[in-house]
XYZ file of C-alpha atoms in Angstrom:
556
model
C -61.465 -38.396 -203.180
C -61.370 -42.010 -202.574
C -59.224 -43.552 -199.690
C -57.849 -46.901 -199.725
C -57.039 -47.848 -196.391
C -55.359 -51.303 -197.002
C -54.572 -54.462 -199.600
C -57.810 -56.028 -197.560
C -59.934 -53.412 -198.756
C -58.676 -53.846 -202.610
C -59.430 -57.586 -202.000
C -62.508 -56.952 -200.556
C -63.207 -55.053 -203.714
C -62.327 -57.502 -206.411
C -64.252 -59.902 -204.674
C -67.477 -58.066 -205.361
C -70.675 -58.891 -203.603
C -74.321 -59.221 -204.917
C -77.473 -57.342 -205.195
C -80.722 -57.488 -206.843
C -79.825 -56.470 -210.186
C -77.127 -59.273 -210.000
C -76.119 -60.330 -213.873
C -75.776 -63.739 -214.430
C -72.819 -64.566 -215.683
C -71.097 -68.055 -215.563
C -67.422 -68.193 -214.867
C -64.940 -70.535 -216.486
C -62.734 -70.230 -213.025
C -64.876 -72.888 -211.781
C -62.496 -75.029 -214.323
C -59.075 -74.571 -212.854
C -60.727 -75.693 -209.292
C -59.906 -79.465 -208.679
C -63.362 -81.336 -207.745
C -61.154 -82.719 -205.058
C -59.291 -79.536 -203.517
C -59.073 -79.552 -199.366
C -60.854 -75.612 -199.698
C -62.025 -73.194 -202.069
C -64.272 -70.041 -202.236
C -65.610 -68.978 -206.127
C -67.918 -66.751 -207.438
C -70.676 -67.957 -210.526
C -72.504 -64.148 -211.160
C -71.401 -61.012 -210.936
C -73.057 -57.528 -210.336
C -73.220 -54.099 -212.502
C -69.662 -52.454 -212.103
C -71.394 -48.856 -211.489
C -73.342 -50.118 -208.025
C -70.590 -51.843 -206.939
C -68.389 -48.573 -206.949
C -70.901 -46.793 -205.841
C -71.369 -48.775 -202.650
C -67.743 -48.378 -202.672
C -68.008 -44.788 -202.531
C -70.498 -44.658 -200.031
C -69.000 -47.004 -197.697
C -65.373 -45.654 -197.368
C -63.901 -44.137 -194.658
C -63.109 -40.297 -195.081
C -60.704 -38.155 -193.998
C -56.792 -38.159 -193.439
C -57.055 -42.170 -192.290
C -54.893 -43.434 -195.373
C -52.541 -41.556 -194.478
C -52.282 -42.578 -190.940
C -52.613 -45.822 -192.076
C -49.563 -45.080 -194.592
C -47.054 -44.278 -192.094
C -48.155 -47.526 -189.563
C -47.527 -49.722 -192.095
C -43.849 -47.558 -192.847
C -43.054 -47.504 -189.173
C -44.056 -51.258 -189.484
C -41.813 -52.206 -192.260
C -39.112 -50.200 -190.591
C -38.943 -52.319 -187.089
C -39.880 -55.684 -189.700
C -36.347 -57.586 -189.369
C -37.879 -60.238 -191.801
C -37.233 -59.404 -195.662
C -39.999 -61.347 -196.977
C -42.706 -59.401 -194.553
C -40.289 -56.412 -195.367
C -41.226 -56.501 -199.066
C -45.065 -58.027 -198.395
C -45.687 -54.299 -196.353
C -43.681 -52.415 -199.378
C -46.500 -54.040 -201.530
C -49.287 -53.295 -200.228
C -48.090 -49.458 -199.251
C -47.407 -49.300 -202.795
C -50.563 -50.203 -203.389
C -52.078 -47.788 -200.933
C -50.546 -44.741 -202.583
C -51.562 -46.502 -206.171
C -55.264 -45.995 -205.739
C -54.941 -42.233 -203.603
C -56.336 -40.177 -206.609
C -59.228 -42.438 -207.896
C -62.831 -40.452 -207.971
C -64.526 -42.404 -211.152
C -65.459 -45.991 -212.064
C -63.392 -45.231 -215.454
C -60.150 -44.326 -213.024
C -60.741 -47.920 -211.435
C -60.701 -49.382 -215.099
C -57.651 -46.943 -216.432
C -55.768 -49.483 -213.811
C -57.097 -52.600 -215.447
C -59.418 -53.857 -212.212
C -62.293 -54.940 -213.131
C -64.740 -53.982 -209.538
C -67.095 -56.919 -209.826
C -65.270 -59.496 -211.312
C -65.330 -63.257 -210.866
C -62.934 -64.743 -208.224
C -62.189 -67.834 -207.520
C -59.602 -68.647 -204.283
C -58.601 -72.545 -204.177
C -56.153 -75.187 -202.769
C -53.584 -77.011 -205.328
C -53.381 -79.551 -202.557
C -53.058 -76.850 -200.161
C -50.771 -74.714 -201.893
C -53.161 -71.400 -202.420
C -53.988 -70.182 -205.735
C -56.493 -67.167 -205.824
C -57.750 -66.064 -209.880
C -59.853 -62.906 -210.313
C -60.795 -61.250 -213.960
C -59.324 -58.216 -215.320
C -60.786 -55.167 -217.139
C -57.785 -54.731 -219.078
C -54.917 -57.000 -219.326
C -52.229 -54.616 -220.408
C -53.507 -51.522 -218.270
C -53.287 -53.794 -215.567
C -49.807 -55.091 -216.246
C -48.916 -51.322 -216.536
C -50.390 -51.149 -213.242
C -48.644 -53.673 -211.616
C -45.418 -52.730 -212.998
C -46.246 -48.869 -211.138
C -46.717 -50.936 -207.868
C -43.575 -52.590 -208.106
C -41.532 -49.999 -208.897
C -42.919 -48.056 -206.113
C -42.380 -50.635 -203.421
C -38.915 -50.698 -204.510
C -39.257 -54.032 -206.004
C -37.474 -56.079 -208.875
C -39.863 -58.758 -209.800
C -38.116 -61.710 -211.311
C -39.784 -62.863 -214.641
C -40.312 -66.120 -215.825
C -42.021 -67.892 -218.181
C -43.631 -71.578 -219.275
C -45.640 -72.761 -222.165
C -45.364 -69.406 -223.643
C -46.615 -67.598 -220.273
C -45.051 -65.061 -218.805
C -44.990 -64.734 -214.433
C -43.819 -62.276 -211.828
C -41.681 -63.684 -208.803
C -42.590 -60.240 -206.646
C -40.540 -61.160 -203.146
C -37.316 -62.076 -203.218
C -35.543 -65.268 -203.355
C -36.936 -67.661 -200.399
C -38.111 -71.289 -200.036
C -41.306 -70.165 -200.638
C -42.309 -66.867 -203.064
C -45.357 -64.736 -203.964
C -46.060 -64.938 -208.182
C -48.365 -63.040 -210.340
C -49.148 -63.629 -213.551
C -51.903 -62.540 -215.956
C -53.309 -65.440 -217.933
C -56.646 -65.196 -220.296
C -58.243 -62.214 -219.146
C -57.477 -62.895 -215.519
C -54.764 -61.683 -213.071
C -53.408 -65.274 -210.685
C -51.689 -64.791 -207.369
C -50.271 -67.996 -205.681
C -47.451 -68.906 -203.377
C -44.964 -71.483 -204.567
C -41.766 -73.318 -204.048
C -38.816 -71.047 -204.272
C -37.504 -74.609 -206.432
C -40.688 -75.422 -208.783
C -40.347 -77.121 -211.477
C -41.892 -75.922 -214.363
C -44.819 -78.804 -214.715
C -45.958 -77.628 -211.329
C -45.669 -73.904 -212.109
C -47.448 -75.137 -215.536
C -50.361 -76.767 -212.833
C -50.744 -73.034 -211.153
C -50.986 -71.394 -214.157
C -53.785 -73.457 -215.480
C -51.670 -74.586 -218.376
C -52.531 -78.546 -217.216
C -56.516 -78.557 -216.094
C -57.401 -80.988 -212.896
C -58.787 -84.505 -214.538
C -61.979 -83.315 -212.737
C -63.287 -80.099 -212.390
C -65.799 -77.835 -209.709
C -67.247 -76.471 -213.115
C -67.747 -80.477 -214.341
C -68.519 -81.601 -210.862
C -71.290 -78.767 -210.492
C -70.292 -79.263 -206.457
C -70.382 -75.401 -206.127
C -74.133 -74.841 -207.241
C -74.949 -77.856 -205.456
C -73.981 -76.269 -202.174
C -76.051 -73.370 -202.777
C -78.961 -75.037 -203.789
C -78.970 -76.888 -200.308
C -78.161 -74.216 -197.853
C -79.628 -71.355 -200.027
C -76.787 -69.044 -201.147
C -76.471 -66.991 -203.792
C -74.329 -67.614 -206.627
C -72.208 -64.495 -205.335
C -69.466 -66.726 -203.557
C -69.018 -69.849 -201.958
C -66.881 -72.127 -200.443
C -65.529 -75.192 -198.076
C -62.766 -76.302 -195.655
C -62.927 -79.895 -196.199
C -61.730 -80.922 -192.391
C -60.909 -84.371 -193.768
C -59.319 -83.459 -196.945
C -56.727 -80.825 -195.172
C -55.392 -83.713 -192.990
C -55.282 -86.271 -195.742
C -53.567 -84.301 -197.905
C -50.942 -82.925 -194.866
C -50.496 -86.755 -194.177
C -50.211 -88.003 -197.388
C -49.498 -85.314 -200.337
C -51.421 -86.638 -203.100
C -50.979 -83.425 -205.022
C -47.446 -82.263 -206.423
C -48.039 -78.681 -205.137
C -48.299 -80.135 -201.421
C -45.096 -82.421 -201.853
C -43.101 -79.361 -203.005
C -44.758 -76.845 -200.518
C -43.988 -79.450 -198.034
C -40.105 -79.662 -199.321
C -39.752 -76.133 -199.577
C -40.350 -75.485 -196.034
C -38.105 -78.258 -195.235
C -41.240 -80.489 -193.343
C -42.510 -83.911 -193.535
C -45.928 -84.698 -194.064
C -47.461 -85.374 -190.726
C -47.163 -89.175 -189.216
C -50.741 -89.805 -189.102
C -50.316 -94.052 -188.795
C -50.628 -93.605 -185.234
C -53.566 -91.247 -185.477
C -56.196 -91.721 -188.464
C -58.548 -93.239 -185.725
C -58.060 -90.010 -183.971
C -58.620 -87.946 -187.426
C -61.835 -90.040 -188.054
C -63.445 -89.394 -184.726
C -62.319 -85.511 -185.189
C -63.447 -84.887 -188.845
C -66.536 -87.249 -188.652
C -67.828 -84.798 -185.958
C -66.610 -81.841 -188.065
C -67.055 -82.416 -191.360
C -65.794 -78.813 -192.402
C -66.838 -74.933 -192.644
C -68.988 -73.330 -194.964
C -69.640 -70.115 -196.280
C -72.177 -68.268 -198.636
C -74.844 -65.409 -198.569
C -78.090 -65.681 -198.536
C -78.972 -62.145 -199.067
C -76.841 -59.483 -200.576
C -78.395 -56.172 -201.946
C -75.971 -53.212 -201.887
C -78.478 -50.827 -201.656
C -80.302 -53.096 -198.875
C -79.776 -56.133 -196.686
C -76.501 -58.383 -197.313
C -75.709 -61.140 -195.152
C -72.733 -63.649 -194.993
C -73.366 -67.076 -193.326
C -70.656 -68.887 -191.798
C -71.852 -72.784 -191.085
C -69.888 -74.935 -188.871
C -70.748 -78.566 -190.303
C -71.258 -80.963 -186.759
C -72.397 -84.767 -186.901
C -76.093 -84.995 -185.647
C -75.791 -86.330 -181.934
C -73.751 -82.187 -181.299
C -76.641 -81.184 -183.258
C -78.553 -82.710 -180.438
C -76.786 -81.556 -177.768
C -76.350 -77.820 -179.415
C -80.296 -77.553 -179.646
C -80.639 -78.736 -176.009
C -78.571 -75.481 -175.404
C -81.152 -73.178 -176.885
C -83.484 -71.542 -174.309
C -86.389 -68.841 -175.206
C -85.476 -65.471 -173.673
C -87.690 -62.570 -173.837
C -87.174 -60.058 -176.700
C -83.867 -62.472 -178.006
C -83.612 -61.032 -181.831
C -85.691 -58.178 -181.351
C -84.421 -55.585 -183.750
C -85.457 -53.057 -181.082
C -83.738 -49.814 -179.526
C -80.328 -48.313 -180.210
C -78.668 -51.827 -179.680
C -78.992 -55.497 -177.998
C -77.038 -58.260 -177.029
C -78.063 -61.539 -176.173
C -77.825 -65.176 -175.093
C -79.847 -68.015 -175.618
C -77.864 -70.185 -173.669
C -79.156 -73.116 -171.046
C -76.238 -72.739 -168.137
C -76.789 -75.788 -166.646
C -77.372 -77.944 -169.705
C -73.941 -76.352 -170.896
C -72.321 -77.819 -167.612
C -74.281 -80.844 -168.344
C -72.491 -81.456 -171.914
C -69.272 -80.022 -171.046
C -68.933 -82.785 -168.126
C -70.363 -85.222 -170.545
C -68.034 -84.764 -173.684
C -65.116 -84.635 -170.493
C -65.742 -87.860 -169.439
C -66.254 -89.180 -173.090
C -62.360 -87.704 -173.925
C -61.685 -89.762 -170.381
C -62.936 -93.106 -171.014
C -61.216 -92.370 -174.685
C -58.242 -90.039 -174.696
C -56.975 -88.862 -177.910
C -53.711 -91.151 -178.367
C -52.182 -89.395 -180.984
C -49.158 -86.952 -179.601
C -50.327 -84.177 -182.017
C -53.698 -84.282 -180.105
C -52.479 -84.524 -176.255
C -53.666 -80.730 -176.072
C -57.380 -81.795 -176.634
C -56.948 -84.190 -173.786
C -55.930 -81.311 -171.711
C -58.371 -78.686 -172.500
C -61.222 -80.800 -171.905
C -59.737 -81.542 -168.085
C -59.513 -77.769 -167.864
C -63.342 -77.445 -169.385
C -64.340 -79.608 -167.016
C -63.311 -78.222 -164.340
C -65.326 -75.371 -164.927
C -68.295 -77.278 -164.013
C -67.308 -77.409 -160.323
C -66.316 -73.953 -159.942
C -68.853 -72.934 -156.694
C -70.091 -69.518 -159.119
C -70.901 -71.498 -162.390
C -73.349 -73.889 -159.517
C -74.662 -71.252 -158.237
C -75.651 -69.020 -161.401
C -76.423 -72.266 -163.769
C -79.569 -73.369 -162.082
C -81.178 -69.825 -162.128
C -79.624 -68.421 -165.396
C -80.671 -69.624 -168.998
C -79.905 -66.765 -171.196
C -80.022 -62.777 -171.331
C -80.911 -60.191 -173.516
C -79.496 -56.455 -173.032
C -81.064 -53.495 -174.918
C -79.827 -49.765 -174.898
C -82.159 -47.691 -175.957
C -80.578 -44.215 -175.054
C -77.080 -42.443 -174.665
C -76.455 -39.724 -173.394
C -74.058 -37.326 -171.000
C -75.606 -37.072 -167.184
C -74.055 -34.989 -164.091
C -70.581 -35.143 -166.461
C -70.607 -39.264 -167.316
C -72.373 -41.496 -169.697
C -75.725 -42.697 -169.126
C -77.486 -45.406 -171.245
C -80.872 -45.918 -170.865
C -82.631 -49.702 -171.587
C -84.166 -52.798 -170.664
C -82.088 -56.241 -168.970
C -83.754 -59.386 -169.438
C -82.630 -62.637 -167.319
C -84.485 -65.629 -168.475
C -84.879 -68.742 -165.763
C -86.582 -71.388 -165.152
C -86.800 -70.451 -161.607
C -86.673 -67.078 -161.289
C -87.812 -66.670 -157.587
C -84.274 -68.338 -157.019
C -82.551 -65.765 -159.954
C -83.909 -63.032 -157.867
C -82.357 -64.483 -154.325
C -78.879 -64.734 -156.402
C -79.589 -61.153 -157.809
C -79.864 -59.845 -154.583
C -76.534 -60.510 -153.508
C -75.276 -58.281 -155.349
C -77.947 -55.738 -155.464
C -79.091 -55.934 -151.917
C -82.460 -53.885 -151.928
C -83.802 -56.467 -154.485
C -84.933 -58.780 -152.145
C -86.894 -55.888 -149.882
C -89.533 -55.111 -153.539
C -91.161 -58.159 -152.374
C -91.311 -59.021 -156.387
C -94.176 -61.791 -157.615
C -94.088 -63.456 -161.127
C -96.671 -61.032 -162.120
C -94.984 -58.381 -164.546
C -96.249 -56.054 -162.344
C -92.728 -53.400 -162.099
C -91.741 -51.821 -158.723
C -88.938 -49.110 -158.313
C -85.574 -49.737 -156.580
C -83.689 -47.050 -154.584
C -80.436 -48.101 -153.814
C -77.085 -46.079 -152.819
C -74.653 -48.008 -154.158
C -75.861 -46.865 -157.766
C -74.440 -44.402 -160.177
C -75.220 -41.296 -159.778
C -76.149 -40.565 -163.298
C -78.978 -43.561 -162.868
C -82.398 -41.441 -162.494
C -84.719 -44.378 -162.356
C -84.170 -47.951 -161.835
C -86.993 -50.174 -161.983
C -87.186 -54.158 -161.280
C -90.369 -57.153 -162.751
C -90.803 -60.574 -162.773
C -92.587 -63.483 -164.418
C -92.930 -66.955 -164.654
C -89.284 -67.341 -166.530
C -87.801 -64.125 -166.524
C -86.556 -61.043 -164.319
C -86.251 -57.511 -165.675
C -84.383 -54.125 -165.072
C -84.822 -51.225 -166.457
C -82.834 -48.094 -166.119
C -83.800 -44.655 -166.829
C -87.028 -45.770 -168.505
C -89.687 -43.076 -168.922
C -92.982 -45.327 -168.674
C -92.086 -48.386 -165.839
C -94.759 -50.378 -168.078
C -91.777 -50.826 -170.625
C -90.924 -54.134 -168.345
C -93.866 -55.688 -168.169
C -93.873 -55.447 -172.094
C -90.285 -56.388 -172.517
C -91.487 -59.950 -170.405
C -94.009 -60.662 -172.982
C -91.860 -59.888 -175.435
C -91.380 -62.923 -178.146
C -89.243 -65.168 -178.580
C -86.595 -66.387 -181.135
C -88.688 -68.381 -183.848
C -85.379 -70.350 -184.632
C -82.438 -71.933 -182.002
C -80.913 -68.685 -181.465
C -78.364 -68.913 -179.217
C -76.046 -65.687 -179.221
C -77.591 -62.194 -181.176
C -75.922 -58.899 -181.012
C -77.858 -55.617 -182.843
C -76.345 -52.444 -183.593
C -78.294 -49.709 -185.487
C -76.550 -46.736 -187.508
C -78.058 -43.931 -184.686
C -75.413 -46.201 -182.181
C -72.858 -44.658 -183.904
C -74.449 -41.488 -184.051
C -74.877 -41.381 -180.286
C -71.240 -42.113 -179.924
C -70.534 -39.563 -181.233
C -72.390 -36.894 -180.008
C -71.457 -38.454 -176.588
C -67.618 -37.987 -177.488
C -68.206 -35.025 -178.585
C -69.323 -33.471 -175.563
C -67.011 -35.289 -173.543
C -63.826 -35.950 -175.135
C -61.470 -38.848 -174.576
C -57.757 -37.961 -174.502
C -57.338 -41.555 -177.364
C -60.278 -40.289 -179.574
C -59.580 -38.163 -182.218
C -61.804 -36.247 -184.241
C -61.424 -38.407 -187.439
C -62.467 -41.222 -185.147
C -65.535 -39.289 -184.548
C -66.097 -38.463 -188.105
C -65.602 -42.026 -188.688
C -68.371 -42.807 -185.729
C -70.902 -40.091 -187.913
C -70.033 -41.897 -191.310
C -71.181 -45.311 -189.836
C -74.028 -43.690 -188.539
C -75.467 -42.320 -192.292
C -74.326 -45.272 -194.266
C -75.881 -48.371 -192.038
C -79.404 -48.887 -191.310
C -78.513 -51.485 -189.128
C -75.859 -54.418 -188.287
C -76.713 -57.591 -186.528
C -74.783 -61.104 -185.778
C -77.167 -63.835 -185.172
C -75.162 -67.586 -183.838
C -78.236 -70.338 -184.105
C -78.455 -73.782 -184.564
C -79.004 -75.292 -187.841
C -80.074 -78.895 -189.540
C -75.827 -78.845 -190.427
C -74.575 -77.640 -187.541
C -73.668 -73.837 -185.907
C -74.434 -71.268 -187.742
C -73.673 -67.817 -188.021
C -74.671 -64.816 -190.037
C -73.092 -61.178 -190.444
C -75.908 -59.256 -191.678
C -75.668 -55.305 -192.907
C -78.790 -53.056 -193.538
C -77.845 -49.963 -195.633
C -79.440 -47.029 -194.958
C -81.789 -44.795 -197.262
């Protein structure tokens, strides 16, 4: 049996993904999305129904944890004093218990949903409207009206220009509506007052004078930072505040009204808002990969002006084995310490010499005297000098004389690394008595004051790096883990996990239980461990800005 462990997961399933086999299919959502809306995310293929569910299948958690999950959310809507949240958690429990007993594809479509269907999630202004195709319209409504009734609900129906809508949470300022228009199911929030032209604008019954399908802005954006056509989106930075400053759209005005606020005073602060927005320009997201039966990866891009670029790429420092996809997991930082102190005392002064006048933005002025101070602190002087990134690999874990023991290689990157080693040693004494020499060559260390599951301990230098390794088999694993490469882009930050992590986990709490581990955590720890090949995060520094990927390797 299937579990469905919360409304997240059923979004995360309409929203599909992508794979090889990806049909292409182009969507007519693109034309309810206004060329000019402050954010949006939207979907041009979709992918074969059958892989998607059966990724679904795979990749679900098993055992009792819907139920669990069940009776936090009751326990949560029992302590909720707030009626709206009250009848939000009543939803999605509903919802929960709604898809309990699904085990085929042809279950999934008996309830309307289509599982690869085209989405598209936009801003009316910055009212939120989110559109996503159906299977079936009237199993669907059938289903919806199951939910409802479950969660104890009495959905208020409406209707204009012939279509009908579902008010689903009680009366309030502002509401959550459904409605199922063409094909597709539409969620949005709106004014507890609308008028019926602006209900008519959510519904799609009155089109934006320009559209993302007319405007062709959506393929655009994947042509230039190579996404698929499997969803993508923007936060337009500059757009948000316009619109929050002066509602151009009716859907902000009445938002706006309903919640009883003024647009924000921004007179006193556009040149504030330029300076802000023309160094962030907005976020980005796509994939550039997505194969359920192989790699996917999701790219978030942080969109910078090019002097933080500049000073983001002066950051990036080559450290040994940084990206490696090696042993049982890694973490690591490309990160120049005292370049970072260098830029953080530069941007301070710059906020200084020209504070922020704008009341809204006092806070900024603030934090960056806080930041600042940072760069005086007698530890960050000490370590920045010596220190210019890290990279941490496990390679083993296992139980030793009753405790966990991890076995692996630690690799501090410096430009000076004689000097590292003197800062080292004050906290590992017997460092400075190896008489190291930036030769590779690795020497062992014997000191009391560690664990006693540590067998072996073993210490190597070069010309820009120091390792450790602990509990290594063959001491030559340091002189190869300083000649390891180096990131071929500006990697600042990676962290690598591979399925046997999970594995290990779990053998380890399995043969030495934690009272706050349970055995479906365990189970859980097992099912991550057959499902992923691997899962990595990788922060760099790209021609826009900072970019990150989530990347997911299923395995065989």
């Amino acid at each position: 049996m299937i579990k469905k462990t919360s409304l997240l997961a059923s979004l995360a399933l309409l929203a599909g993904g992508a794979s090889l086999d990806a049909q292409a299919a182009e969507t007519d959502l693109l034309g309810y999305i206004p060329a000019n809306a402050p954010y949006f995310m939207a979907t041009r293929e979709t992918l074969d129904q059958q892989e998607v569910f059966a990724f679904y299948q795979r990749t679900m958690l098993l055992g009792d944890g819907l139920e669990r999950d069940l009776e936090a959310l009751r326990e949560q809507r029992r302590n909720e004093p707030n009626e709206q949240a009250q009848a939000f958690l009543s939803l999605v429990i509903a919802l929960g218990e709604e898809f309990e007993d699904i085990d085929t594809l042809e279950d999934v479509h008996a309830r309307g949903i289509n599982v690869s269907p085209n989405v598209a999630l936009y801003g009316l202004g910055i009212l939120p409207v989110m559109r996503f195709e159906l299977e079936d319209d009237a199993a669907f409504r059938d289903t919806f009206e199951r939910v409802v009734e479950r969660a104890g609900l009495t959905p208020r129906i409406g209707r204009v220009e012939g279509t009908d809508y579902w008010r689903i949470t009680p009366e309030d300022d502002v509401e959550l509506i459904l409605a199922i228009v063409d094909g597709q199911a539409l969620v949005s929030l709106i004014p507890g007052d609308a008028s019926d032209e602006l209900l008519a604008q959510i519904l799609g019954k009155r089109l934006p004078d320009e559209s993302m399908e007319e405007s062709g802005e959506i393929a655009e954006i994947e042509r230039r930072y190579g996404f698929t056509p499997l969803g993508t989106g923007q936060i337009r930075t500059a757009r948000v505040l316009s619109e929050l400053g002066s509602p151009r759209h009716p859907a902000t005005r009445a938002l706006l009204d309903a919640l009883g606020e003024e647009p924000l005073d921004l007179t006193a602060c556009q040149t504030d808002i330029d300076r802000l927005t023309g160094r962030f320009p907005g976020l980005t997201v796509g994939s550039r990969a997505y194969d359920l039966r192989g790699r996917s990866e999701v790219n978030l891009i942080v969109q910078t002006d090019e002097e933080v670029v500049r000073d983001l790429r002066r950051l990036v420092t080559p450290v040994p084995g940084l990206g490696q996809r090696d042993g049982l997991a890694s973490f690591g930082l490309g990160l120049d310490l005292s370049v970072l102190l260098e830029l953080v005392d530069t941007y301070a002064r710059q906020i200084r010499e020209a504070p922020f006048s704008c009341d809204d933005l006092q806070q900024l002025n603030t934090l960056w005297d806080e930041t600042s101070a940072l760069t005086s602190d007698p530890m960050a002087m000490m370590i920045a000098p010596a220190l210019s990134g890290l990279n941490a690999r496990i390679d083993r874990l296992y139980l030793a004389k009753g405790g966990p023991m991890a076995t692996g290689l630690l690799t501090l990157a410096s430009s000076n690394p004689m000097t590292l080693l003197e800062n080292a040693a004050a906290f590992l004494p017997e460092l400075s008595e190896l008489s190291l020499m930036p030769d590779g060559e690795p020497r062992r260390l014997k000191s009391r004051q560690l664990p006693a599951q540590v067998s072996t301990l073993y210490a190597a230098m070069s010309e820009s790096a120091l390792a450790l390794g602990v509990g290594l088999d063959d001491p030559s694993t340091l002189t190869n883990g300083l000649q390891a490469p180096v990131a071929d882009d500006d990697l600042l930050l990676n962290i690598f996990a591979t399925g046997d992590l999970y594995t290990a986990l779990a053998d380890l709490l399995i043969k030495s239980p934690q009272e706050d581990v349970s055995e479906e955590d365990i189970a859980q720890l097992k099912h991550y461990g057959e499902i992923y090949d691997s899962l990595e995060v990788r922060v760099s520094v790209g021609d826009e800005g900072l970019e990150t990927s989530f990347a997911m390797d299923m395995a065989d």
